[in-house]
Amino acid sequence: MAEPSTNELMDKLVSLCKRRGFIFPSSEIYGGINGFWDYGPLGVELKRNIKDAWWTDIVRKRDDIVGLDCTIIMNPKVWEASGHVTGFNDPLVDCRGCKARFRADKVYTVIISQGGNVLFSAGVEAENGEQARELSLKKANSKTRRSIEQHDGQLVFCTFRAENPREGGAHARLLLTHHDPKGNEFQETSSEGHNCLCPNCGGHLTDARKFNMMFKTYVGAMEDSSSLAYLRPETAQGIFANYRNVLDSSRVKVPFGIAQIGKSFRNEINPRNYTFRSREFEQMEIEFFCHPSEGSKWYEYWRNERFNWYVGLGLTSSKLRLRDHETDELAHYARSCADIEYAFPFGVSELEGVANRTDFDLTQHQKFSGRDMTYYDDETKERYIPYVIEPSGGVDRAALAFLCEAYCEDTAPDEHGKPQPRTVMKLHPRLAPVKVAVFPLVKKDGMPEVAVKIHADLKAAGVATFYDEKGAVGRRYRRQDEAGTPFCVTVDGQTLQDQTVTIRDRDSLEQVRIAADKVVECVQQRMK
Ligand code: GAP
């Protein structure tokens, strides 16, 4: 079956997620709110399974990482120390014409000139390398399109490419290369930000203004600067703020890590690409403290460990990649950084970042809080501020990548053996919202009673299960395929003779008979 195009795929996925209860727009009955998403009955299970898998693999299965759950609102000094109050800014421009708002470092005007004559100019919004090309061609305003047609004889081939496409990279530049009919390359130029034209309407943009992305709130009855507080934009700082507490209360020894999962909030200028860039989202972060001389070793370790975690949960295709940052992409405090990226239908983008943050954060907090952040090694008698390796991922982005990877259209035989098209979410069994569905083939002859008993046994064993006795069995299988349920157990006529049932595998479509009283054991075995 032909693969849907990337745009089609995204549309189909969004529609399936809404229809089947994975993801809904927040407060939809009031028209929604940009950048906020709700997770329905299937979505909340998927998200919980992702978080559980992370917590189990990162905290419970290891001896060198402990967990933490700290508040969303903290003393605002935390954000002064971390640099967020002064530095967590996006440069913002508004269109004087249509009033659209853009990040200044993501808007470009491309001017192509030949022998001093400007051929055309276009306002282009670039998200990353892949997307720049798509958006620029798609979003170019009507004037630009006409310009392209007008110069069709000369503009034979155009490519847009963003250099240094790191998200938020302030100096990404967009290059446009084009060739004349003889294959000669034309001059290419690009300008940034406030000199640009609006990508929507070609109108003029305001000068860039700094826009701090932290959501502000007030604590207590007074609404003035003395009560100003922030909704955390990352969970990491709560870990640094508790580093001393953890060190003093647990028997951890460097190297060790502190892990936290929780909500973060960023007032993104342009929330986009479904849940990918939201204003409220969840992060899964580890701050791993090590001796400075072992920073590079642990960085390499976590870079590979985290990549393999996604592979192990089903992101096995070539769409998953690990990209090391160029030196000029690194934040001033980071020694090295790698992004785990996924080729989403809307472009290649970051799922998780792994960074060697050196001793920057603990040194800052020591300076601002006056508390000692050094670690004393009893054995070597050495005192030092540990280096920090930070693997920082997003639950919502992971969920979106798993959903994109899982979406599949193929055919499966119906109850008469005739192949029928089906949509199937091939989610890893650990992540699937429902692990097993139980059906009586027909709603009579004692079959429902047996099926209800199997369903109850599965529930008692803590296996997420769904009972369905309505409609043709083929349709019931299809509904479960769309929900990503890996196994379906069916009670049929033979069950009543020999106490066996069929178990159907969602992906291979193989059906085998097993003893009815072995269903729980068999499902648990297959879920590993
Ligand atoms: N403590 C480091 C930190 O927060 P980040 O790259 O800004 O680094 C880490 O964020 C991860 O959090 C990202 O890789 C992404 O998965 C997730 N994330 C960041 N901003 C997000 C947003 N607006 N919507 C959804 N997820 C986001």
Coordinates of C-alpha atoms and ligand atoms in Angstrom, one line a residue:
M1 CA 0.0 0.0 0.0
A2 CA 1.4 3.5 -0.9
E3 CA 2.8 5.5 2.0
P4 CA 0.8 8.7 2.7
S5 CA 2.7 11.9 1.9
T6 CA 4.2 13.7 4.9
N7 CA 1.4 16.3 5.0
E8 CA -1.2 13.7 4.5
L9 CA 0.4 11.5 7.2
M10 CA 0.2 14.4 9.8
D11 CA -3.4 15.1 8.9
K12 CA -4.3 11.5 9.2
L13 CA -2.5 11.1 12.5
V14 CA -4.1 14.2 14.0
S15 CA -7.5 13.0 13.0
L16 CA -6.9 9.5 14.4
C17 CA -5.6 11.0 17.7
K18 CA -8.8 13.0 18.0
R19 CA -11.2 10.3 16.8
R20 CA -9.7 7.6 19.1
G21 CA -9.1 9.7 22.1
F22 CA -5.3 10.1 22.1
I23 CA -5.0 13.9 21.9
F24 CA -7.6 16.8 22.0
P25 CA -7.1 20.5 21.7
S26 CA -7.3 22.0 25.2
S27 CA -10.6 23.7 26.1
E28 CA -11.9 22.9 22.6
I29 CA -15.5 23.7 23.5
Y30 CA -14.4 27.4 23.9
G31 CA -12.4 27.4 20.6
G32 CA -9.2 26.0 22.2
I33 CA -6.1 27.8 23.2
N34 CA -3.0 27.9 21.1
G35 CA -0.2 25.8 22.3
F36 CA -2.1 23.7 24.8
W37 CA -3.2 20.1 24.4
D38 CA -5.1 17.5 26.4
Y39 CA -4.5 13.8 26.4
G40 CA -7.7 11.6 26.1
P41 CA -8.2 8.1 27.6
L42 CA -5.7 6.4 25.2
G43 CA -3.3 9.3 25.1
V44 CA -3.0 9.5 28.9
E45 CA -2.1 5.8 29.0
L46 CA 0.5 6.2 26.3
K47 CA 2.1 9.2 28.1
R48 CA 2.0 7.4 31.4
N49 CA 3.6 4.3 29.8
I50 CA 6.4 6.5 28.4
K51 CA 7.0 8.1 31.8
D52 CA 6.8 4.7 33.5
A53 CA 9.3 3.2 31.1
W54 CA 11.7 6.1 31.6
W55 CA 11.3 6.0 35.4
T56 CA 11.8 2.2 35.6
D57 CA 14.8 2.2 33.3
I58 CA 16.4 5.4 34.7
V59 CA 15.6 5.3 38.5
R60 CA 14.3 1.8 39.5
K61 CA 16.7 -0.4 37.5
R62 CA 19.8 1.6 38.5
D63 CA 21.7 2.1 41.7
D64 CA 23.3 5.4 40.8
I65 CA 20.2 7.6 40.1
V66 CA 17.6 8.8 42.6
G67 CA 14.3 10.5 41.9
L68 CA 12.9 13.9 42.8
D69 CA 9.6 15.7 42.5
C70 CA 9.8 19.4 43.2
T71 CA 7.4 22.3 42.8
I72 CA 6.6 24.1 39.6
I73 CA 6.8 27.5 41.3
M74 CA 10.1 28.1 43.1
N75 CA 11.8 31.1 44.7
P76 CA 12.4 33.5 41.8
K77 CA 16.1 33.7 42.7
V78 CA 16.4 30.2 41.2
W79 CA 15.7 31.8 37.8
E80 CA 18.1 34.7 38.4
A81 CA 20.9 32.2 39.2
S82 CA 20.1 30.0 36.2
G83 CA 20.2 33.0 33.8
H84 CA 16.6 32.5 32.8
V85 CA 15.4 36.0 34.0
T86 CA 17.9 37.8 31.8
G87 CA 18.7 35.2 29.1
F88 CA 15.6 33.1 28.4
N89 CA 14.5 35.5 25.7
D90 CA 13.3 35.2 22.1
P91 CA 13.7 38.2 19.9
L92 CA 10.2 39.1 18.6
V93 CA 9.0 41.1 15.6
D94 CA 5.4 42.0 14.6
C95 CA 4.1 42.7 11.2
R96 CA 2.9 46.3 10.9
G97 CA 0.4 45.1 8.3
C98 CA -1.3 41.8 9.3
K99 CA -0.1 41.9 12.9
A100 CA 1.4 38.4 12.7
R101 CA 4.1 37.8 15.2
F102 CA 7.4 35.9 14.5
R103 CA 10.7 35.1 16.2
A104 CA 13.1 37.5 14.6
D105 CA 15.8 34.9 14.2
K106 CA 13.4 32.7 12.3
V107 CA 12.3 35.3 9.7
Y108 CA 14.3 35.9 6.6
T109 CA 14.1 38.0 3.5
V110 CA 16.0 36.4 0.7
I111 CA 17.2 38.7 -2.0
I112 CA 18.6 37.3 -5.2
S113 CA 20.4 39.6 -7.3
Q114 CA 22.0 39.2 -10.7
G115 CA 24.4 41.8 -11.9
G116 CA 23.0 44.2 -9.3
N117 CA 19.4 43.7 -10.3
V118 CA 17.1 42.4 -7.6
L119 CA 15.2 39.5 -9.0
F120 CA 12.8 39.0 -6.1
S121 CA 12.6 39.2 -2.3
A122 CA 10.6 37.0 0.0
G123 CA 9.8 36.8 3.7
V124 CA 10.6 33.3 4.8
E125 CA 10.1 31.7 8.2
A126 CA 12.7 28.9 8.9
E127 CA 12.1 26.3 11.6
N128 CA 15.1 24.1 10.7
G129 CA 17.0 22.9 7.7
E130 CA 14.3 20.6 6.4
Q131 CA 11.5 22.8 7.1
A132 CA 13.0 26.0 5.7
R133 CA 12.8 24.6 2.3
E134 CA 9.2 23.5 2.6
L135 CA 7.9 26.5 4.4
S136 CA 9.7 29.0 2.2
L137 CA 8.2 27.6 -0.9
K138 CA 4.8 27.0 0.6
K139 CA 4.5 30.1 2.7
A140 CA 6.1 32.6 0.2
N141 CA 3.5 35.3 -0.3
S142 CA 1.7 35.8 -3.6
K143 CA 4.0 38.5 -4.8
T144 CA 6.9 36.0 -4.4
R145 CA 5.1 33.3 -6.3
R146 CA 4.4 35.7 -9.1
S147 CA 8.0 36.7 -9.1
I148 CA 9.1 33.1 -9.4
E149 CA 6.8 32.6 -12.3
Q150 CA 7.9 35.9 -13.9
H151 CA 11.5 34.8 -13.8
D152 CA 10.7 31.2 -14.7
G153 CA 13.0 31.4 -17.7
Q154 CA 15.9 32.1 -15.4
L155 CA 15.0 30.5 -12.1
V156 CA 15.3 26.9 -13.1
F157 CA 16.0 25.4 -9.8
C158 CA 15.8 26.8 -6.2
T159 CA 17.0 25.3 -3.0
F160 CA 16.5 26.8 0.4
R161 CA 18.9 25.7 3.1
A162 CA 19.2 26.9 6.7
E163 CA 22.8 26.9 7.9
N164 CA 23.3 26.2 11.6
P165 CA 19.7 25.1 11.9
R166 CA 19.8 24.4 15.6
E167 CA 16.4 25.4 17.2
G168 CA 16.7 28.8 18.7
G169 CA 20.1 29.4 17.0
A170 CA 20.1 33.1 16.7
H171 CA 22.3 33.3 13.7
A172 CA 20.9 30.7 11.4
R173 CA 21.1 32.0 7.9
L174 CA 19.0 31.0 4.9
L175 CA 20.8 30.5 1.7
L176 CA 19.1 30.4 -1.7
T177 CA 20.9 28.8 -4.5
H178 CA 19.6 29.0 -8.0
H179 CA 20.8 28.2 -11.4
D180 CA 20.3 29.7 -14.9
P181 CA 19.5 27.5 -17.8
K182 CA 23.2 27.0 -18.4
G183 CA 23.7 25.7 -14.9
N184 CA 25.5 28.8 -13.6
E185 CA 25.0 29.5 -10.0
F186 CA 23.6 33.0 -9.1
Q187 CA 24.6 35.1 -6.2
E188 CA 22.7 34.4 -3.0
T189 CA 22.1 36.6 0.0
S190 CA 19.9 36.5 3.1
S191 CA 19.2 39.0 5.8
E192 CA 17.8 38.4 9.3
G193 CA 15.1 39.6 11.6
H194 CA 13.9 43.1 11.7
N195 CA 15.1 43.9 8.1
C196 CA 12.8 41.3 6.8
L197 CA 9.4 41.3 5.2
C198 CA 6.4 39.5 6.7
P199 CA 6.2 35.9 5.5
N200 CA 2.4 36.1 5.6
C201 CA 1.7 39.4 3.7
G202 CA 5.0 40.9 2.6
G203 CA 4.4 43.8 5.0
H204 CA 7.1 45.6 7.1
L205 CA 8.1 44.2 10.5
T206 CA 8.8 46.1 13.7
D207 CA 12.2 46.2 15.2
A208 CA 13.0 43.2 17.3
R209 CA 12.0 43.3 21.0
K210 CA 13.2 40.9 23.7
F211 CA 10.5 38.6 24.9
N212 CA 11.0 36.5 28.0
M213 CA 9.4 33.2 27.6
M214 CA 8.7 32.5 31.3
F215 CA 5.1 32.6 32.4
K216 CA 4.7 35.0 35.3
T217 CA 2.4 34.8 38.3
Y218 CA 2.0 36.3 41.7
V219 CA 2.3 34.5 45.0
G220 CA -0.1 35.7 47.7
A221 CA -2.5 38.6 47.8
M222 CA -0.2 41.3 46.5
E223 CA 0.3 41.7 42.8
D224 CA 3.6 43.6 42.7
S225 CA 7.3 42.9 42.0
S226 CA 7.7 41.5 45.6
S227 CA 5.4 38.7 44.9
L228 CA 6.4 37.9 41.3
A229 CA 7.1 34.3 40.6
Y230 CA 7.5 32.1 37.5
L231 CA 6.1 28.8 36.3
R232 CA 9.3 26.8 35.7
P233 CA 10.5 26.6 32.1
E234 CA 12.5 23.5 32.8
T235 CA 12.6 20.9 35.6
A236 CA 16.4 20.9 35.7
Q237 CA 16.8 23.9 38.0
G238 CA 14.6 22.2 40.7
I239 CA 17.2 19.4 40.7
F240 CA 20.1 21.8 41.1
A241 CA 18.3 23.6 43.9
N242 CA 17.9 20.3 45.7
Y243 CA 21.3 18.9 45.0
R244 CA 22.6 19.7 48.5
N245 CA 19.4 18.2 50.1
V246 CA 19.8 15.0 48.2
L247 CA 23.5 14.8 48.9
D248 CA 22.9 15.3 52.7
S249 CA 19.9 13.0 53.0
S250 CA 20.7 10.0 50.8
R251 CA 23.9 7.9 50.7
V252 CA 24.7 8.9 47.1
K253 CA 28.3 9.2 46.0
V254 CA 29.6 10.9 42.9
P255 CA 29.1 9.8 40.2
F256 CA 25.3 9.8 40.7
G257 CA 22.2 11.3 39.1
I258 CA 19.0 12.9 40.1
A259 CA 16.0 12.3 37.8
Q260 CA 12.7 14.2 37.6
I261 CA 9.6 14.1 35.4
G262 CA 7.3 17.1 35.5
K263 CA 5.4 19.9 33.8
S264 CA 7.3 22.8 32.3
F265 CA 5.9 26.0 30.8
R266 CA 7.2 28.3 28.1
N267 CA 5.3 31.1 26.5
E268 CA 6.4 30.1 23.0
I269 CA 5.9 32.9 20.4
N270 CA 4.8 30.4 17.8
P271 CA 3.6 27.1 19.2
R272 CA 3.4 24.8 16.3
N273 CA 3.5 21.4 14.7
Y274 CA 0.7 19.8 16.8
T275 CA 2.1 19.0 20.3
F276 CA 5.7 19.4 19.2
R277 CA 6.1 23.0 20.5
S278 CA 3.6 23.6 23.2
R279 CA 3.3 26.2 25.9
E280 CA 2.7 23.6 28.6
F281 CA 4.6 20.3 28.3
E282 CA 6.3 17.6 30.4
Q283 CA 10.0 17.0 30.6
M284 CA 12.0 14.0 31.8
E285 CA 15.4 15.2 32.9
I286 CA 18.5 13.7 34.5
E287 CA 21.2 15.7 36.1
F288 CA 24.2 13.3 36.4
F289 CA 26.9 14.6 38.7
C290 CA 30.5 13.4 38.1
H291 CA 34.1 14.3 38.7
P292 CA 35.2 17.0 36.2
S293 CA 37.9 14.6 34.8
E294 CA 35.1 12.1 33.9
G295 CA 32.8 14.6 32.2
S296 CA 33.6 13.5 28.7
K297 CA 33.3 9.8 29.6
W298 CA 29.9 10.2 31.1
Y299 CA 28.7 12.5 28.3
E300 CA 29.6 9.7 25.8
Y301 CA 27.8 7.2 28.0
W302 CA 24.6 9.1 28.3
R303 CA 24.6 10.2 24.7
N304 CA 24.5 6.6 23.6
E305 CA 22.4 5.3 26.4
R306 CA 19.6 7.7 25.7
F307 CA 19.6 7.1 22.0
N308 CA 19.3 3.4 22.5
W309 CA 16.4 3.9 24.9
Y310 CA 14.3 5.3 22.1
V311 CA 15.4 2.5 19.8
G312 CA 14.5 -0.1 22.4
L313 CA 11.0 1.3 22.5
G314 CA 10.4 1.1 18.8
L315 CA 12.0 4.1 17.1
T316 CA 14.0 1.7 15.1
S317 CA 13.7 3.4 11.7
S318 CA 16.3 5.6 10.1
K319 CA 14.1 8.5 11.1
L320 CA 15.9 8.6 14.5
R321 CA 19.4 10.1 14.5
L322 CA 22.0 11.5 16.9
R323 CA 23.5 14.9 15.9
D324 CA 26.5 16.3 17.6
H325 CA 26.4 20.1 17.9
E326 CA 29.0 22.2 16.1
T327 CA 31.2 24.2 18.4
D328 CA 29.5 27.4 17.4
E329 CA 26.1 26.0 18.3
L330 CA 27.0 25.2 21.9
A331 CA 25.7 27.3 24.8
H332 CA 28.5 29.2 26.5
Y333 CA 28.5 26.8 29.5
A334 CA 28.2 23.6 27.5
R335 CA 31.3 21.6 26.7
S336 CA 29.6 19.3 24.3
C337 CA 26.0 18.6 23.3
A338 CA 24.1 16.2 21.1
D339 CA 20.5 16.2 20.0
I340 CA 18.6 13.0 19.6
E341 CA 16.5 14.0 16.5
Y342 CA 13.5 12.4 14.8
A343 CA 12.4 13.0 11.3
F344 CA 8.8 14.1 12.0
P345 CA 6.5 14.5 9.0
F346 CA 7.0 18.3 9.4
G347 CA 10.8 18.1 9.6
V348 CA 13.8 16.8 11.5
S349 CA 13.6 18.1 15.1
E350 CA 14.9 17.5 18.6
L351 CA 13.4 14.9 20.8
E352 CA 16.0 15.1 23.5
G353 CA 19.3 17.0 24.2
V354 CA 22.3 15.5 26.0
A355 CA 24.7 18.1 27.3
N356 CA 27.9 18.3 29.3
R357 CA 27.0 21.5 31.3
T358 CA 30.3 21.4 33.2
D359 CA 30.1 23.0 36.8
F360 CA 28.2 26.0 35.5
D361 CA 24.8 25.5 37.2
L362 CA 26.1 24.4 40.6
T363 CA 28.6 27.3 40.6
Q364 CA 25.8 29.8 39.7
H365 CA 23.6 28.4 42.5
Q366 CA 26.5 28.5 45.0
K367 CA 27.1 32.2 44.0
F368 CA 23.5 33.2 44.3
S369 CA 22.4 31.2 47.3
G370 CA 25.6 31.4 49.3
R371 CA 25.2 27.6 50.0
D372 CA 28.2 25.3 49.5
M373 CA 27.8 23.2 46.4
T374 CA 31.1 21.4 46.6
Y375 CA 31.4 17.6 47.0
Y376 CA 33.9 16.1 49.4
D377 CA 35.3 12.7 48.3
D378 CA 36.2 10.8 51.5
E379 CA 38.5 8.4 49.7
T380 CA 40.6 10.9 47.6
K381 CA 40.2 13.7 50.2
E382 CA 39.4 15.9 47.2
R383 CA 36.8 18.7 47.3
Y384 CA 35.3 20.0 44.1
I385 CA 32.1 21.1 42.3
P386 CA 31.0 18.2 40.2
Y387 CA 30.4 18.4 36.4
V388 CA 26.9 17.8 35.2
I389 CA 25.8 15.7 32.3
E390 CA 22.2 16.5 31.4
P391 CA 20.0 14.2 29.3
S392 CA 16.8 16.3 28.9
G393 CA 13.8 14.9 27.0
G394 CA 10.2 15.9 26.4
V395 CA 7.4 13.4 27.2
D396 CA 5.1 15.1 24.6
R397 CA 7.7 15.0 21.9
A398 CA 8.5 11.4 22.7
A399 CA 4.8 10.6 22.5
L400 CA 4.5 12.3 19.2
A401 CA 7.5 10.5 17.7
F402 CA 6.2 7.1 18.9
L403 CA 2.8 7.9 17.4
C404 CA 4.4 9.0 14.0
E405 CA 6.6 5.9 13.9
A406 CA 3.6 3.6 14.8
Y407 CA 1.2 4.9 12.2
C408 CA 0.8 2.4 9.4
E409 CA -1.6 1.6 6.7
D410 CA -1.8 -2.0 5.4
T411 CA -4.3 -4.8 4.8
A412 CA -5.6 -7.5 7.0
P413 CA -8.1 -10.3 6.2
D414 CA -11.6 -9.8 7.5
E415 CA -13.7 -12.7 9.0
H416 CA -14.3 -14.1 5.5
G417 CA -10.5 -14.1 4.7
K418 CA -10.9 -11.1 2.3
P419 CA -8.1 -8.5 2.6
Q420 CA -9.3 -5.2 3.9
P421 CA -7.4 -2.0 4.3
R422 CA -6.6 -1.1 7.9
T423 CA -4.9 1.6 9.9
V424 CA -2.7 0.2 12.6
M425 CA -0.7 1.9 15.3
K426 CA 2.3 -0.4 15.8
L427 CA 3.2 0.9 19.2
H428 CA 5.7 -1.1 21.3
P429 CA 3.8 -3.3 23.7
R430 CA 5.4 -1.5 26.7
L431 CA 3.8 1.8 25.4
A432 CA 0.5 0.6 24.0
P433 CA -2.4 2.1 26.0
V434 CA -4.3 -1.2 26.0
K435 CA -2.3 -4.4 26.0
V436 CA -5.0 -6.9 25.2
A437 CA -8.6 -6.9 24.1
V438 CA -10.9 -9.8 24.9
F439 CA -13.8 -10.7 22.6
P440 CA -16.5 -13.4 22.6
L441 CA -16.9 -14.4 18.9
V442 CA -20.7 -14.1 19.3
K443 CA -22.8 -12.8 22.1
K444 CA -24.3 -16.1 23.0
D445 CA -23.7 -19.8 23.7
G446 CA -21.8 -19.0 26.9
M447 CA -19.0 -17.3 25.1
P448 CA -19.4 -13.9 26.8
E449 CA -19.1 -15.5 30.3
V450 CA -15.8 -17.1 29.4
A451 CA -14.5 -13.9 27.9
V452 CA -15.6 -11.8 30.8
K453 CA -13.7 -14.1 33.2
I454 CA -10.5 -13.8 31.1
H455 CA -10.9 -10.0 31.1
A456 CA -11.3 -10.0 34.9
D457 CA -8.3 -12.2 35.3
L458 CA -6.2 -9.9 33.2
K459 CA -7.4 -6.8 35.1
A460 CA -6.6 -8.6 38.4
A461 CA -3.1 -9.1 37.2
G462 CA -2.8 -5.4 36.4
V463 CA -2.8 -5.8 32.6
A464 CA -4.6 -3.0 30.8
T465 CA -7.4 -4.8 29.0
F466 CA -10.6 -4.0 27.1
Y467 CA -13.7 -6.1 26.7
D468 CA -15.8 -5.8 23.5
E469 CA -18.7 -7.9 22.4
K470 CA -20.4 -5.6 20.0
G471 CA -20.4 -5.9 16.2
A472 CA -18.6 -8.1 13.7
V473 CA -15.3 -9.5 15.1
G474 CA -13.4 -8.1 12.1
R475 CA -14.5 -4.6 13.0
R476 CA -13.5 -5.2 16.6
Y477 CA -10.0 -6.2 15.6
R478 CA -9.7 -3.1 13.4
R479 CA -10.7 -0.8 16.2
Q480 CA -8.1 -2.3 18.4
D481 CA -5.5 -2.1 15.6
E482 CA -6.2 1.7 15.4
A483 CA -5.8 2.0 19.2
G484 CA -2.4 0.1 19.0
T485 CA -3.5 -2.9 21.1
P486 CA -0.9 -5.6 20.5
F487 CA -3.0 -8.6 21.3
C488 CA -6.6 -9.7 20.9
V489 CA -8.0 -12.8 22.6
T490 CA -11.1 -14.4 21.1
V491 CA -13.4 -16.9 22.7
D492 CA -15.1 -19.0 20.1
G493 CA -17.0 -22.3 19.6
Q494 CA -13.9 -24.4 20.1
T495 CA -13.3 -22.8 23.5
L496 CA -16.4 -24.4 24.8
Q497 CA -15.1 -27.8 23.6
D498 CA -11.4 -27.7 24.7
Q499 CA -11.0 -24.5 26.8
T500 CA -8.6 -22.9 24.3
V501 CA -8.8 -19.4 22.9
T502 CA -7.2 -17.6 19.9
I503 CA -4.6 -14.9 20.5
R504 CA -4.0 -12.6 17.6
D505 CA -0.8 -10.6 17.1
R506 CA -1.5 -7.1 15.8
D507 CA 1.6 -6.8 13.6
S508 CA 2.1 -10.3 12.2
L509 CA -1.7 -11.0 12.2
E510 CA -0.7 -14.5 13.3
Q511 CA -3.4 -16.3 15.4
V512 CA -2.5 -19.2 17.7
R513 CA -4.6 -21.2 20.1
I514 CA -3.6 -21.2 23.8
A515 CA -5.3 -22.5 26.9
A516 CA -7.8 -20.1 28.3
D517 CA -6.3 -20.3 31.7
K518 CA -2.8 -19.4 30.3
V519 CA -3.9 -16.0 28.8
V520 CA -2.5 -13.8 31.6
E521 CA 0.8 -15.6 31.6
C522 CA 1.1 -15.6 27.8
V523 CA 0.3 -11.9 27.5
Q524 CA 2.8 -11.0 30.2
Q525 CA 5.4 -13.1 28.4
R526 CA 4.8 -11.4 25.1
M527 CA 4.9 -7.9 26.5
K528 CA 8.5 -8.2 27.6
Ligands
GAP1 N1 17.2 21.6 30.9 C1 17.5 21.8 29.5 C2 16.3 22.0 28.7 O1 15.2 22.3 29.2 P1 15.6 22.2 26.2 O2 16.3 21.7 24.9 O3 15.1 23.6 26.2 O4 16.6 21.9 27.4 C3 14.6 19.8 26.7 O5 14.4 21.2 26.5 C4 13.5 19.0 26.0 O6 12.2 19.5 26.4 C5 13.5 19.2 24.5 O7 14.4 18.3 23.8 C6 12.0 18.8 24.2 O8 11.9 17.4 24.1 C7 11.3 19.4 25.4 N2 10.7 20.7 25.1 C8 11.3 21.9 25.1 N3 10.5 22.9 24.8 C9 9.3 22.3 24.4 C10 8.0 22.8 24.0 N4 7.8 24.0 23.8 N5 7.1 21.9 23.7 C11 7.3 20.5 23.9 N6 8.4 20.0 24.4 C12 9.5 20.9 24.6

